[in-house]
XYZ file of C-alpha atoms in Angstrom:
364
model
C 94.569 25.549 33.256
C 90.902 26.548 33.769
C 87.761 24.829 32.412
C 84.560 26.970 32.631
C 81.449 24.788 32.968
C 80.905 21.501 34.924
C 78.430 19.833 32.522
C 79.186 16.995 30.019
C 81.678 19.061 27.907
C 83.625 20.288 30.988
C 83.741 16.783 32.523
C 84.944 15.267 29.151
C 87.789 17.690 28.698
C 88.653 17.089 32.399
C 89.027 13.352 31.626
C 91.584 14.009 28.987
C 93.489 16.697 31.049
C 93.646 14.254 33.807
C 95.154 11.680 31.608
C 97.789 14.125 30.521
C 98.704 14.759 34.191
C 97.824 18.417 33.803
C 96.977 20.791 36.607
C 93.530 22.269 36.144
C 90.292 23.290 37.702
C 86.703 23.074 36.496
C 84.628 26.144 37.530
C 80.912 25.489 37.764
C 78.585 28.389 38.618
C 75.863 26.236 39.975
C 75.855 24.248 43.290
C 76.038 20.961 41.507
C 77.386 19.139 38.531
C 75.222 19.002 35.385
C 73.071 21.963 36.292
C 71.617 22.332 32.778
C 70.099 18.802 33.023
C 68.570 19.585 36.430
C 66.704 22.500 34.854
C 64.976 20.226 32.273
C 61.508 18.833 32.797
C 61.182 15.861 35.188
C 60.103 13.180 32.696
C 62.722 14.003 30.065
C 64.141 10.962 28.412
C 67.100 11.098 26.076
C 66.539 9.905 22.419
C 70.053 8.447 22.423
C 70.321 4.835 23.966
C 72.654 4.374 26.939
C 75.349 2.809 24.739
C 75.529 6.212 22.910
C 75.040 8.373 26.020
C 78.429 7.806 27.759
C 81.455 10.118 28.304
C 85.017 8.837 27.673
C 86.229 6.130 30.005
C 82.938 5.203 31.802
C 80.024 3.244 30.280
C 76.464 4.436 31.034
C 75.060 1.965 33.457
C 71.946 -0.014 32.741
C 70.395 -1.645 29.555
C 72.612 -0.438 26.699
C 69.604 -0.400 24.366
C 67.385 1.529 26.788
C 66.984 5.294 27.035
C 68.240 7.139 30.092
C 66.003 9.542 31.989
C 67.007 13.039 33.161
C 67.760 11.886 36.590
C 69.926 8.916 35.437
C 72.013 11.459 33.346
C 72.429 13.665 36.487
C 73.539 10.666 38.557
C 75.889 9.462 35.830
C 77.542 12.942 35.585
C 78.011 13.157 39.290
C 79.487 9.654 39.366
C 81.695 10.568 36.489
C 83.295 13.453 38.334
C 83.823 11.228 41.395
C 85.264 8.347 39.450
C 87.922 10.314 37.770
C 88.325 12.678 40.897
C 87.905 15.697 38.679
C 88.732 19.090 40.442
C 85.273 20.691 40.120
C 84.756 23.914 42.096
C 81.083 24.553 42.608
C 79.368 27.914 43.094
C 82.232 29.493 41.124
C 80.699 31.715 38.433
C 83.244 33.390 36.069
C 82.119 37.006 35.855
C 84.816 38.096 33.451
C 87.428 36.546 31.245
C 90.235 38.715 29.873
C 94.012 38.678 29.212
C 96.328 40.282 31.695
C 99.501 42.343 30.963
C 101.530 39.268 31.657
C 99.916 37.368 28.763
C 97.960 35.006 31.056
C 94.182 34.813 31.202
C 92.473 36.499 34.129
C 89.268 35.065 35.470
C 87.132 37.004 37.890
C 85.282 34.447 40.067
C 82.967 35.732 42.682
C 85.346 38.338 44.224
C 88.543 36.557 43.481
C 90.846 36.640 40.448
C 92.416 33.540 39.053
C 95.246 33.338 36.391
C 95.567 30.598 33.831
C 97.852 29.866 30.860
C 94.949 28.266 28.907
C 91.182 28.278 29.192
C 88.419 26.026 27.816
C 84.918 27.634 27.776
C 82.631 24.498 28.142
C 79.372 26.331 28.983
C 77.427 24.412 26.327
C 74.415 25.533 24.107
C 71.901 25.939 26.900
C 72.780 29.398 28.300
C 70.068 32.048 28.131
C 66.463 30.985 27.530
C 64.902 32.819 24.527
C 61.373 34.119 24.636
C 59.876 36.229 21.877
C 59.140 39.874 22.648
C 55.342 39.381 21.921
C 55.211 37.428 25.206
C 54.962 40.758 26.958
C 51.683 41.430 25.142
C 49.897 38.532 26.930
C 47.804 39.353 30.041
C 49.018 38.827 33.523
C 46.403 36.163 33.987
C 48.115 33.919 31.297
C 50.575 31.461 32.737
C 53.832 31.628 30.956
C 57.130 29.767 31.266
C 60.049 28.865 29.091
C 60.676 25.186 28.690
C 63.575 25.462 31.190
C 60.953 26.345 33.850
C 58.535 23.528 32.995
C 58.608 20.623 35.382
C 55.538 18.473 35.067
C 51.848 18.824 33.911
C 50.261 19.527 37.273
C 52.283 22.821 37.527
C 50.479 24.199 34.440
C 46.911 25.569 34.968
C 44.159 23.547 33.414
C 42.571 24.674 30.192
C 44.060 25.454 26.810
C 47.928 25.471 26.768
C 49.878 26.637 23.869
C 53.344 25.064 23.350
C 55.476 27.328 21.035
C 58.254 25.559 19.271
C 58.339 22.669 16.756
C 61.617 21.023 17.926
C 62.027 17.857 19.919
C 61.411 19.766 23.228
C 58.213 21.297 22.023
C 56.787 17.962 20.735
C 57.858 16.057 23.830
C 56.162 18.582 26.266
C 53.013 18.765 24.070
C 52.673 14.970 24.343
C 53.134 14.927 28.144
C 50.471 17.685 28.566
C 47.890 16.086 26.241
C 46.209 13.783 28.747
C 45.372 16.677 31.096
C 45.116 19.715 28.953
C 43.838 20.954 25.618
C 47.157 21.277 23.815
C 47.984 23.450 20.816
C 51.452 23.225 19.317
C 52.712 26.184 17.252
C 55.274 25.183 14.700
C 57.223 27.896 13.006
C 58.822 25.753 10.268
C 58.248 22.065 9.403
C 60.899 19.707 10.565
C 61.913 16.349 9.156
C 60.571 13.631 11.373
C 62.589 10.413 11.894
C 61.390 7.277 13.780
C 63.166 6.294 16.919
C 63.722 2.732 15.711
C 64.100 1.388 12.140
C 63.958 -2.333 11.351
C 64.357 -3.202 15.067
C 67.491 -0.998 15.483
C 67.736 2.382 17.127
C 68.006 5.346 14.801
C 71.486 6.191 16.138
C 72.788 2.716 15.366
C 72.032 3.427 11.693
C 73.361 7.017 11.896
C 76.609 5.650 13.446
C 77.018 2.804 10.887
C 76.398 5.272 8.014
C 78.891 7.700 9.609
C 76.462 10.540 9.306
C 77.200 11.862 12.807
C 80.812 12.111 11.705
C 80.005 14.500 8.771
C 81.625 17.796 9.572
C 80.230 21.345 9.305
C 82.574 21.833 6.398
C 81.090 19.052 4.334
C 78.248 19.491 1.913
C 75.908 17.255 3.870
C 77.017 18.848 7.185
C 76.238 22.257 5.941
C 72.764 21.191 4.802
C 71.979 19.275 8.093
C 73.264 22.184 10.317
C 70.375 24.401 9.127
C 67.687 21.911 9.845
C 66.020 20.641 12.980
C 65.344 16.887 13.120
C 62.506 15.370 15.052
C 63.440 12.082 16.545
C 60.610 9.775 17.686
C 57.870 12.352 17.051
C 55.853 13.616 14.096
C 52.940 16.056 13.527
C 50.735 13.227 12.331
C 51.291 11.210 15.591
C 50.775 14.313 17.726
C 47.289 14.953 16.128
C 46.076 11.390 15.771
C 47.456 9.684 18.950
C 47.651 12.652 21.391
C 44.709 14.687 20.043
C 46.826 17.842 20.017
C 46.195 20.581 17.481
C 48.875 21.982 15.263
C 49.031 25.677 14.271
C 51.605 27.789 12.396
C 53.936 30.397 13.877
C 52.615 32.856 16.504
C 52.812 36.446 15.126
C 50.987 38.517 17.663
C 49.284 38.452 21.056
C 46.954 40.652 23.157
C 45.514 39.759 26.525
C 44.520 36.077 26.463
C 44.476 35.869 22.671
C 47.282 34.900 20.249
C 47.260 35.222 16.499
C 48.961 32.810 14.039
C 50.538 33.359 10.694
C 47.506 32.068 8.886
C 45.344 34.782 10.429
C 43.665 32.449 12.958
C 43.291 33.324 16.633
C 43.134 31.362 19.832
C 42.188 32.004 23.483
C 44.640 30.432 25.817
C 45.203 29.843 29.560
C 48.963 29.063 29.498
C 52.024 29.168 27.244
C 55.136 27.031 27.265
C 57.838 28.794 25.292
C 59.964 25.853 23.717
C 61.857 28.423 21.771
C 65.369 27.496 22.588
C 68.374 29.371 23.905
C 70.775 32.078 22.980
C 74.495 32.272 23.820
C 75.730 34.921 26.294
C 79.328 35.602 26.063
C 79.141 39.247 27.367
C 81.562 38.280 30.167
C 84.305 37.368 27.689
C 86.463 40.460 26.956
C 88.546 39.098 24.166
C 88.588 39.699 20.359
C 87.036 36.373 19.337
C 83.581 37.643 17.976
C 82.761 38.649 14.396
C 79.649 40.024 12.754
C 76.431 40.060 14.876
C 78.488 38.836 17.791
C 79.135 35.354 16.260
C 81.988 33.408 17.839
C 84.936 32.862 15.586
C 86.593 29.459 15.928
C 87.814 26.464 14.026
C 86.641 23.346 15.771
C 86.668 25.098 18.991
C 90.056 26.708 18.665
C 89.900 30.520 18.668
C 92.181 33.252 17.263
C 93.331 33.891 20.815
C 96.145 31.456 21.533
C 95.266 29.249 24.518
C 91.562 29.873 24.388
C 89.182 27.052 23.289
C 85.420 26.379 23.276
C 83.698 22.910 23.669
C 80.195 21.544 23.585
C 78.883 24.019 20.958
C 76.105 22.956 18.596
C 77.671 21.844 15.318
C 81.218 22.753 16.733
C 82.553 20.154 14.292
C 79.822 17.553 13.743
C 76.156 16.954 14.549
C 77.305 15.072 17.683
C 79.407 17.966 19.079
C 76.719 18.927 21.570
C 75.480 15.400 22.339
C 76.623 13.706 25.431
C 77.823 10.562 23.623
C 79.927 12.336 20.989
C 81.442 15.272 22.839
C 84.411 13.102 23.630
C 85.812 13.459 20.060
C 85.975 17.264 20.212
C 87.243 17.117 23.872
C 90.143 14.804 22.781
C 90.883 17.225 19.905
C 91.000 20.245 22.172
C 93.153 18.423 24.773
C 95.685 17.674 22.005
C 95.723 21.355 21.022
C 96.258 22.326 24.696
C 99.200 19.866 24.853
C 100.658 21.379 21.621
C 100.343 24.884 22.945
C 102.063 24.034 26.212
C 104.943 22.321 24.399
C 105.377 25.353 22.172
C 105.791 27.626 25.197
C 108.175 25.368 27.143
C 111.785 26.199 26.478
C 114.065 23.386 25.551
C 117.124 23.053 27.749
C 120.369 23.373 25.923
C 122.071 20.023 25.385
C 119.167 18.153 26.927
C 118.084 14.881 25.478
C 114.568 13.879 24.703
C 114.040 12.234 28.128
C 115.346 15.314 30.002
C 113.242 17.527 27.844
C 110.129 15.542 28.599
C 110.820 15.814 32.297
C 111.182 19.580 32.134
C 107.838 20.208 30.635
C 105.777 22.130 33.136
C 102.264 20.822 33.480
C 99.707 23.681 33.854
């Protein structure tokens, strides 16, 4: 059994596989667990309290009503792997995944080939940083970085910095830069702002009580929510009034040091932070699981290829599927499908009783 990815999704499924007594390995391409978190900016703070930021079996340490920092999340993930003695192989990038002639999956991992009866792809939503093509039109003297390369304000040249992207990442970076830079935030589409706390309770307490985070992608509300980005703890009004940042519409063109916006206005800039999200990269998977426009075909992470699963996708099943505190539900579901698949492939000994049959099941 192979799990690809050593982030929160890979560790969560590892917990359930360990409970099943299954033999497996978690393959992580980076040199450390939780590499996606290490690539985020230094001051990042989760908008989910610690009580809602834990993986199965291990509470998040500290004040349950407080908000963990990036470094706390990294330390927690490392501790999680050690606590449950999860078999993580670092610096093991899977270059190709295909099915061999014997029906088993073949994984090419840095010059070696591994075979597995079942595979979970737990690489998560943060794969390939997306930057619009018009970025190439900016001059060489304009500092540019995707949000994944942004660390702290003193790494960004002084002057006018344009943050492109109206999601939570764009707003948070714009706030952090505002004391030291002239900040302009380009928002392509208006998002619905929600306060971090309502009537003394954290927003996620209310969302949990109302069971909104359990609404599935197949429900009417789920389909509606899945097409919208929600701002948590930020708002355009707050950004303008409290942080003195300027809001502009979508960037449509650029030349040299100048950018042009959808309303026809222009701006001379010194730096750009592209908070424009990520795109999936499954070019290494050589299996018939993709539909129109390369979209992954799955049902709650279960693909049409028997024994192949995905975990940690945005809206894989609910809004919480890609959140650290809710990935456990999809992980447990996938682990049950793994057990079912293994039972279906294990022959039943003739004349054996239930106990003997249970002993004969091969863990893999």
